[in-house]
XYZ file of C-alpha atoms in Angstrom:
409
model
C -13.150 -23.930 -11.024
C -9.371 -23.533 -10.830
C -9.102 -20.473 -8.671
C -12.821 -20.214 -8.121
C -13.747 -23.073 -5.821
C -15.488 -22.037 -2.655
C -17.576 -23.341 0.176
C -20.818 -24.983 -0.938
C -22.271 -24.851 2.547
C -25.836 -25.622 3.491
C -26.930 -22.049 3.922
C -27.566 -19.481 1.249
C -25.402 -17.085 3.253
C -22.349 -19.150 2.338
C -23.348 -18.945 -1.303
C -23.709 -15.189 -1.035
C -20.337 -14.983 0.685
C -18.759 -17.009 -2.087
C -20.257 -14.709 -4.721
C -18.608 -11.659 -3.153
C -15.493 -13.400 -1.803
C -13.378 -12.961 -4.912
C -14.066 -9.248 -5.147
C -12.117 -8.672 -1.910
C -8.664 -9.486 -3.337
C -9.705 -7.901 -6.630
C -10.456 -4.671 -4.761
C -7.173 -4.794 -2.839
C -5.191 -5.347 -6.037
C -7.123 -2.582 -7.799
C -6.281 -0.246 -4.908
C -2.611 -1.200 -5.222
C -2.747 -0.450 -8.940
C -4.479 2.889 -8.285
C -1.741 3.867 -5.796
C 1.008 2.990 -8.260
C -0.758 4.416 -11.332
C 0.241 8.110 -10.935
C 3.909 7.123 -10.688
C 3.566 4.724 -13.635
C 2.010 7.451 -15.795
C 4.532 10.089 -14.692
C 7.477 7.756 -15.342
C 5.980 5.830 -18.250
C 9.387 5.350 -19.876
C 10.517 3.207 -16.919
C 9.947 -0.423 -18.022
C 10.040 -1.744 -14.460
C 7.167 0.494 -13.409
C 5.194 -0.563 -16.472
C 5.886 -4.191 -15.554
C 4.581 -3.646 -12.007
C 1.437 -2.063 -13.435
C 0.939 -4.949 -15.850
C 1.442 -7.515 -13.102
C -1.095 -5.870 -10.786
C -3.546 -5.568 -13.684
C -3.196 -9.270 -14.497
C -3.598 -10.245 -10.837
C -6.730 -8.119 -10.578
C -8.077 -9.655 -13.807
C -7.578 -13.166 -12.400
C -9.830 -12.467 -9.429
C -12.396 -10.596 -11.520
C -12.747 -13.401 -14.061
C -12.711 -16.112 -11.396
C -15.799 -14.740 -9.637
C -18.787 -17.068 -10.252
C -20.898 -14.237 -11.657
C -18.173 -13.413 -14.192
C -17.685 -17.091 -15.061
C -21.392 -17.548 -15.769
C -21.524 -14.337 -17.804
C -18.506 -15.261 -19.957
C -19.905 -18.749 -20.557
C -23.285 -17.301 -21.509
C -21.885 -14.628 -23.839
C -19.640 -17.070 -25.707
C -22.175 -19.907 -25.664
C -19.413 -22.370 -24.686
C -19.818 -24.152 -21.320
C -16.790 -23.706 -19.052
C -14.777 -21.607 -21.519
C -13.924 -19.467 -18.522
C -11.627 -22.306 -17.415
C -8.887 -21.820 -20.036
C -9.404 -18.045 -19.812
C -8.769 -17.951 -16.057
C -5.961 -20.499 -16.306
C -4.336 -18.400 -19.043
C -4.597 -15.219 -17.000
C -3.110 -17.019 -14.009
C -0.272 -18.420 -16.139
C 0.428 -14.978 -17.630
C 0.488 -13.566 -14.087
C 3.054 -16.219 -13.092
C 5.221 -15.303 -16.078
C 4.926 -11.601 -15.231
C 6.060 -12.278 -11.666
C 9.123 -14.119 -12.909
C 9.991 -11.445 -15.470
C 9.553 -8.626 -12.991
C 11.660 -10.221 -10.266
C 14.401 -11.121 -12.773
C 14.515 -7.594 -14.202
C 14.086 -5.956 -10.784
C 16.989 -7.866 -9.289
C 19.355 -8.445 -12.239
C 18.689 -5.401 -14.428
C 16.693 -4.749 -17.570
C 16.875 -7.325 -20.416
C 18.717 -4.962 -22.756
C 21.469 -4.497 -20.180
C 22.316 -8.110 -19.258
C 22.805 -11.208 -21.469
C 21.755 -13.505 -18.613
C 18.581 -11.482 -18.073
C 17.811 -11.636 -21.797
C 18.186 -15.417 -21.777
C 15.982 -15.783 -18.695
C 13.370 -13.478 -20.238
C 13.269 -15.470 -23.485
C 12.977 -18.710 -21.517
C 10.053 -17.452 -19.418
C 8.184 -15.992 -22.414
C 8.618 -19.115 -24.560
C 7.775 -21.647 -21.840
C 4.763 -19.868 -20.404
C 3.542 -18.815 -23.846
C 3.633 -22.486 -24.785
C 1.722 -23.399 -21.617
C -1.049 -20.917 -22.451
C -1.331 -22.312 -25.999
C -1.456 -25.872 -24.632
C -4.250 -24.921 -22.189
C -6.507 -23.858 -25.059
C -5.662 -26.927 -27.156
C -6.429 -29.283 -24.262
C -9.715 -27.498 -23.573
C -10.720 -27.837 -27.234
C -10.058 -31.581 -26.994
C -11.883 -32.086 -23.680
C -15.549 -32.897 -23.288
C -16.865 -30.645 -20.501
C -20.575 -30.044 -21.208
C -21.728 -29.434 -17.617
C -21.056 -25.874 -16.445
C -19.221 -25.720 -13.119
C -18.673 -22.267 -11.668
C -17.231 -23.396 -8.339
C -15.750 -26.880 -8.387
C -14.520 -27.457 -11.929
C -11.066 -28.691 -10.834
C -12.374 -31.577 -8.785
C -15.514 -32.253 -10.864
C -13.494 -32.814 -14.049
C -10.360 -34.186 -12.356
C -10.731 -37.540 -14.146
C -11.952 -36.225 -17.517
C -9.506 -36.863 -20.399
C -7.647 -33.744 -21.592
C -9.334 -31.612 -18.921
C -7.416 -33.647 -16.375
C -4.181 -32.774 -18.171
C -5.195 -29.111 -18.427
C -5.842 -28.841 -14.710
C -2.547 -30.536 -13.906
C -0.672 -28.337 -16.401
C -1.868 -25.039 -14.995
C -1.204 -26.140 -11.415
C 2.310 -27.351 -12.235
C 3.080 -24.171 -14.211
C 1.837 -22.087 -11.299
C 3.783 -24.113 -8.733
C 7.001 -23.909 -10.765
C 6.734 -20.129 -11.176
C 5.951 -19.648 -7.490
C 8.900 -21.823 -6.410
C 11.352 -19.940 -8.637
C 9.978 -16.527 -7.708
C 10.025 -17.367 -3.997
C 13.648 -18.491 -4.192
C 14.670 -15.294 -6.012
C 12.807 -13.126 -3.501
C 14.181 -14.785 -0.354
C 17.707 -14.736 -1.775
C 17.263 -11.039 -2.509
C 15.998 -10.312 1.008
C 19.318 -11.540 2.396
C 21.261 -9.062 0.232
C 23.198 -6.461 2.212
C 22.447 -2.767 1.871
C 18.768 -2.974 0.884
C 16.491 -0.046 1.656
C 14.380 -0.894 4.720
C 11.096 -0.291 2.896
C 12.199 -2.460 -0.024
C 13.228 -5.238 2.348
C 9.821 -5.199 4.058
C 8.094 -5.141 0.684
C 10.082 -8.207 -0.375
C 9.148 -9.958 2.860
C 5.448 -9.444 2.144
C 6.006 -10.688 -1.412
C 7.766 -13.741 -0.008
C 4.852 -14.433 2.342
C 2.414 -14.013 -0.547
C 4.239 -16.517 -2.706
C 4.554 -18.943 0.208
C 0.758 -18.778 0.531
C 0.559 -19.446 -3.210
C 2.538 -22.641 -2.652
C 0.056 -23.644 0.047
C -2.764 -22.922 -2.444
C -1.127 -25.223 -5.020
C -0.659 -27.919 -2.400
C -4.330 -27.768 -1.429
C -5.464 -27.915 -5.063
C -3.104 -30.734 -6.058
C -4.074 -32.754 -2.984
C -7.794 -32.400 -3.743
C -7.317 -33.305 -7.416
C -5.003 -36.219 -6.540
C -7.605 -37.524 -4.094
C -10.147 -37.649 -6.926
C -7.700 -39.652 -9.018
C -7.412 -42.233 -6.239
C -11.165 -42.412 -5.713
C -11.233 -40.344 -2.515
C -12.968 -37.068 -1.715
C -10.944 -34.197 -0.315
C -12.875 -31.521 -2.170
C -13.045 -29.357 0.965
C -9.384 -28.491 0.408
C -10.266 -27.002 -2.963
C -13.599 -25.569 -1.879
C -12.662 -24.071 1.493
C -8.904 -23.862 2.043
C -7.589 -22.872 -1.395
C -9.818 -19.777 -1.841
C -8.823 -18.390 1.562
C -5.143 -18.943 0.767
C -5.558 -17.262 -2.618
C -7.161 -14.216 -1.001
C -4.472 -13.880 1.675
C -1.786 -14.321 -0.965
C -3.250 -11.563 -3.135
C -3.400 -9.147 -0.197
C 0.184 -9.930 0.843
C 1.506 -9.532 -2.711
C -0.372 -6.241 -3.117
C 1.146 -4.949 0.131
C 4.563 -6.117 -1.036
C 4.352 -4.008 -4.163
C 2.784 -1.001 -2.433
C 5.017 -0.851 0.654
C 8.358 0.253 -0.878
C 6.725 3.067 -2.835
C 4.196 4.135 -0.204
C 6.665 3.747 2.658
C 9.318 5.894 1.021
C 6.690 8.464 0.042
C 5.232 8.653 3.559
C 8.699 8.740 5.112
C 9.651 11.686 2.909
C 6.388 13.488 3.721
C 6.997 12.871 7.427
C 10.574 14.158 7.166
C 9.344 17.361 5.509
C 6.632 17.920 8.109
C 9.084 17.333 10.971
C 11.546 19.788 9.407
C 8.753 22.348 9.028
C 7.694 21.927 12.651
C 11.279 22.143 13.951
C 11.723 25.518 12.249
C 8.709 26.961 14.067
C 10.624 28.534 17.044
C 13.038 30.371 14.739
C 10.205 31.313 12.389
C 8.228 32.851 15.260
C 11.301 34.817 16.330
C 11.910 36.054 12.780
C 8.241 36.993 12.506
C 8.679 39.119 15.642
C 11.728 40.799 14.132
C 10.024 41.362 10.787
C 6.692 42.498 12.188
C 4.619 40.028 10.178
C 4.693 36.444 9.049
C 4.134 34.578 5.817
C 0.858 35.194 3.980
C -1.464 32.211 3.905
C -1.372 30.194 0.680
C -4.315 27.853 0.258
C -3.642 24.317 -0.939
C 0.118 24.673 -0.512
C 1.891 21.317 -0.324
C 4.219 20.286 2.490
C 7.339 20.874 0.391
C 6.198 24.360 -0.615
C 5.383 25.277 2.998
C 8.827 24.133 4.126
C 10.540 26.052 1.309
C 8.571 29.222 2.068
C 9.369 28.994 5.797
C 13.093 28.440 5.124
C 13.178 31.329 2.641
C 11.374 33.689 5.049
C 13.768 32.838 7.891
C 16.832 33.439 5.727
C 15.437 36.670 4.270
C 14.804 38.090 7.734
C 17.948 36.651 9.281
C 20.308 38.170 6.728
C 19.772 41.851 7.750
C 20.306 40.881 11.392
C 24.027 40.553 10.583
C 24.329 44.291 11.156
C 23.082 43.858 14.719
C 24.804 40.633 15.820
C 27.792 40.827 18.121
C 30.556 38.322 17.360
C 32.077 38.849 20.803
C 28.794 37.879 22.428
C 28.704 34.748 20.272
C 32.197 33.763 21.460
C 31.298 34.315 25.106
C 28.031 32.397 24.664
C 29.871 29.531 23.035
C 32.262 29.315 25.998
C 29.353 29.521 28.411
C 27.522 26.697 26.647
C 30.635 24.538 26.733
C 30.943 25.300 30.437
C 27.472 23.845 30.938
C 28.630 20.571 29.417
C 27.108 20.914 25.945
C 28.785 19.337 22.947
C 30.638 21.757 20.636
C 28.003 21.343 17.927
C 25.106 22.098 20.259
C 27.060 24.879 21.944
C 27.490 26.631 18.577
C 23.742 26.388 17.934
C 22.886 27.803 21.391
C 25.430 30.618 20.937
C 23.867 31.486 17.580
C 20.414 31.527 19.204
C 21.736 33.915 21.890
C 23.143 36.463 19.422
C 19.988 36.306 17.283
C 17.809 36.952 20.339
C 20.121 39.784 21.371
C 19.909 41.370 17.900
C 16.116 41.122 17.846
C 15.844 42.647 21.343
C 18.243 45.455 20.387
C 16.026 46.478 17.479
C 16.963 48.289 14.288
C 18.718 51.141 16.030
C 21.840 49.198 16.953
C 24.635 48.112 14.675
C 27.342 45.552 15.240
C 29.802 48.047 16.581
C 32.440 46.911 14.162
C 32.043 43.276 15.213
C 29.549 42.004 12.651
C 29.287 38.248 12.319
C 29.507 36.242 9.148
C 25.946 34.971 8.713
C 26.943 32.061 6.455
C 26.822 29.598 9.333
C 23.596 31.067 10.669
C 21.894 30.701 7.307
C 23.193 27.171 6.870
C 22.352 25.923 10.369
C 18.874 27.353 10.824
C 17.563 23.925 11.808
C 20.065 23.536 14.657
C 19.441 27.130 15.821
C 15.701 26.570 15.814
C 16.110 23.390 17.864
C 18.170 25.383 20.382
C 15.336 27.907 20.679
C 13.022 25.066 21.707
C 14.882 25.187 25.066
C 14.426 28.815 26.117
C 15.606 28.219 29.702
C 18.958 26.941 28.446
C 19.344 29.841 26.017
C 18.523 32.366 28.780
C 21.048 30.788 31.138
C 23.801 30.813 28.506
C 22.954 34.420 27.649
C 23.056 35.460 31.308
C 26.453 33.820 31.776
C 27.808 35.378 28.586
C 26.678 38.863 29.674
C 27.923 38.467 33.243
C 30.581 41.068 34.259
C 34.138 39.913 33.718
C 33.162 37.061 31.376
C 34.567 34.544 33.815
C 33.231 31.387 32.197
C 34.900 28.068 32.947
C 35.680 26.216 29.746
C 36.391 22.509 29.428
C 36.906 21.355 25.877
């Protein structure tokens, strides 16, 4: 039927494949919904997130109810042959409307904020609500006594009222896909989009392009029946594969912006944590012990604890840092061709190493440094410590007798 036509090959293996085929996109869409669900629940007041959840739920429902086993079960429970047809067509039409509403609100703002968005929302709801009502009326008028779980579209292509129902759902689907595709591809060309959002939109655009190919295959097969020809293989073989690929692409399109940003942030935190390791190890040497192990600590908490430990240990070192040594180290680093920014970080690493080596018995000799910059630039200082040979060379030059360092700024 509609979305549920598949290969009726000679072997039972093809039949078994068809039975499980529709659960693949259903599983992918369910996974997408599961990934988005925690955010939807946490930010339930956000209507856009609720709309994404509703859209993924509808898409998943389409593929669940289009599976032959589900079709047969629904027909058997209701006692009405082929009643799954208007049910699946209605779910598919509601999914089309949800796509339009989401893209309109996502791009143009929420309905309560924009008159044009409110008008577009009312138009979509009224038109597609009318289509769903018409699908059920046409089915009630049609005579479809023979149950078809796989090829209803082509089998009843010439049946009065059912013919109109099939054409109506395909045209409604095609119209929604065309409009949604245009909105998406126009949006992709907008300047200043987040990279993850742009890639998500590209996958959505590919998914809707595959939906157009699905409609073309279905309409061609149905049109061939009207002219007395047989192109059922387009509906039985090509359309299901296109529908599956489209569902996967659309699911990726909705997942990618959220998952990509989340993974990028997690990666940024882990990189920051790893970059602080050289300075953390040095502060652990100065302190005599490191951070206690906390089981099940998240990446953000580990980064915060490491930063806090470094600052807590670094602050008392102000009494043992020599500002004159920092100045000489800075000049030495510049003399080696380092940029001013990197030279400051290397000079800070030198005075910290010197203070740690000197131990608690030495004070600053009246030349204590302001640790504000040290505490603020711990990341840059830690990166400098990742190059111990450079730090040692700068330190040796800064401590050389006469402090005769060539400077070129």
